[in-house]
XYZ file of C-alpha atoms in Angstrom:
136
model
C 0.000 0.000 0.000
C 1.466 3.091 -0.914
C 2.555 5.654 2.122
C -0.005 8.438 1.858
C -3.096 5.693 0.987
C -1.356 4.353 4.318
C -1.566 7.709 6.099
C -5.190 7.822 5.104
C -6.487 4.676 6.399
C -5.203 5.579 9.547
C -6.532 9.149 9.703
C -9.894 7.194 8.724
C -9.709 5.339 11.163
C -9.130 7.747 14.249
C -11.835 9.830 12.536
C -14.436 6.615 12.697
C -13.255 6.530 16.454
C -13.691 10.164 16.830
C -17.646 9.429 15.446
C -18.473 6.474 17.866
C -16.369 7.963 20.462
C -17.457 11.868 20.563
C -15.765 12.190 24.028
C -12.745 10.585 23.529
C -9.425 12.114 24.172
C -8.005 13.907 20.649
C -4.585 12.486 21.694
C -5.908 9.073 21.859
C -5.965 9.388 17.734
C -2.366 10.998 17.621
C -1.139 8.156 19.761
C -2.621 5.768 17.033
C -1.076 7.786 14.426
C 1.911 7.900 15.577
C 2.192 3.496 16.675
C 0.384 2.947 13.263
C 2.528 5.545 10.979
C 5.867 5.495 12.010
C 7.596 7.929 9.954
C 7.169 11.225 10.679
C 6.389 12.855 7.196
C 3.632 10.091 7.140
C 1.915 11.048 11.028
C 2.584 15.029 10.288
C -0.158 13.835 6.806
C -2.338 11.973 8.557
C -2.635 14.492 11.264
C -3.149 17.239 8.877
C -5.987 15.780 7.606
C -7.509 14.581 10.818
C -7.254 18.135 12.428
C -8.688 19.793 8.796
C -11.856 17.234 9.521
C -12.797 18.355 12.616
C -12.647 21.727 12.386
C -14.559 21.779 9.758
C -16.883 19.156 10.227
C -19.664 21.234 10.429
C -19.013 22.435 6.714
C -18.401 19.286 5.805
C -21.606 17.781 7.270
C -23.464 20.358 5.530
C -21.808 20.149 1.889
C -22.106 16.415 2.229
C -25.763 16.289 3.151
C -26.188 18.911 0.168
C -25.064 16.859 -2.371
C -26.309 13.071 -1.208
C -29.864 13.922 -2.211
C -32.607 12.284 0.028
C -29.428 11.034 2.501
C -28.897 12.605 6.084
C -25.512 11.908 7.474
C -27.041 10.158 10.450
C -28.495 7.849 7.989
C -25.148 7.250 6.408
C -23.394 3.956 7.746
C -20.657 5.430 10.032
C -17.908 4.188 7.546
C -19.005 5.572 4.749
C -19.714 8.874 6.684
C -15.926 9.457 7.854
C -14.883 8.265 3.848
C -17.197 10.888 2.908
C -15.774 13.426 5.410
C -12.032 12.691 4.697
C -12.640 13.010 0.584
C -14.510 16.137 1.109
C -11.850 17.809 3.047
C -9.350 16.858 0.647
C -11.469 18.067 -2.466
C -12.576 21.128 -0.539
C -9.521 22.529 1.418
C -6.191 20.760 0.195
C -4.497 20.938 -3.446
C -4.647 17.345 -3.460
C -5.626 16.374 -7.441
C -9.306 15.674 -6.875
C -9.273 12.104 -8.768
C -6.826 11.364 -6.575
C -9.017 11.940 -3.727
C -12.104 10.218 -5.097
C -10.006 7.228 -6.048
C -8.535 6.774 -2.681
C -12.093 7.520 -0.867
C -12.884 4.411 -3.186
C -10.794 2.101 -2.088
C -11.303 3.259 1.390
C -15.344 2.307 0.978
C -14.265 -1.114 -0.403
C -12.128 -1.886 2.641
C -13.985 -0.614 5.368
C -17.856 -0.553 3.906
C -20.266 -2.310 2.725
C -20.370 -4.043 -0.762
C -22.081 -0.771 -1.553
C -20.431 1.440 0.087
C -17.776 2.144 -3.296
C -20.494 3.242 -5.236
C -22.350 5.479 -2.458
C -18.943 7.289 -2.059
C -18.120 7.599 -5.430
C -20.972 8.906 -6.456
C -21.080 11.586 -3.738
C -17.677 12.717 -3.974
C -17.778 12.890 -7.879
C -20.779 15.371 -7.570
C -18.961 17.338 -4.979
C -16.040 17.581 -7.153
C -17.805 18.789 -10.318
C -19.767 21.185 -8.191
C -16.056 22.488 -7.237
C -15.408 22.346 -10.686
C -18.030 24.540 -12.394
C -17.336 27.135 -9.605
C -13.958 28.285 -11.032
């Protein structure tokens, strides 16, 4: 697995804890990152994109809910919710290539969703990006 897809499964993965775990410790997550990562280029990503989810969660919440018509993000499965939070953040406030994003958000869904779950994100995150798109 290449380093940053690394990097994201593990920011994924403190931000599903984050979900389940509102009230959990924030340094709980950088102790994961840190065991799980190793290198420090790697934990300095993953943190990156951790911190740029929750503080803007809210914004997030709201662009995602926007564009996954007749979906609330409490109806979203709680995978697919944090995939969808991670891409978006990506799309919306890095200058991460946007295909990139939607193709790693992909394989994200297929390892951690439901069969699915690929589709759902895809489709979500493609919309979000052409939305991005026809805004410039």
């Amino acid at each position: 697995m290449p380093r940053r897809s690394r990097a994201r499964t593990v920011a994924f993965q403190v931000l599903f804890q984050d979900d389940l775990n509102p009230k959990i410790n924030p340094a709980v997550g950088d102790q994961l990152l840190r065991r799980r990562l190793g290198t420090d280029e790697l934990v300095r990503f993953a943190q990156s994109l951790v911190a740029g989810v929750r503080r803007h969660r809210a914004q997030l919440d709201k662009r995602i809910q926007q564009t996954a018509v007749n979906w609330s993000i409490e109806r979203m499965a709680a995978s697919d919710r944090n995939v969808l939070r991670l891409g978006a953040y990506e799309i919306l406030y890095t200058d991460t290539p946007a295909r990139v994003v939607v193709n790693e958000a992909i394989e994200l869904a297929k390892r951690f969703g439901t069969a699915h779950s690929s589709q759902f994100v895809n489709g979500i995150l493609d919309r979000l990006m052409k939305e991005g798109e026809s805004k410039q």
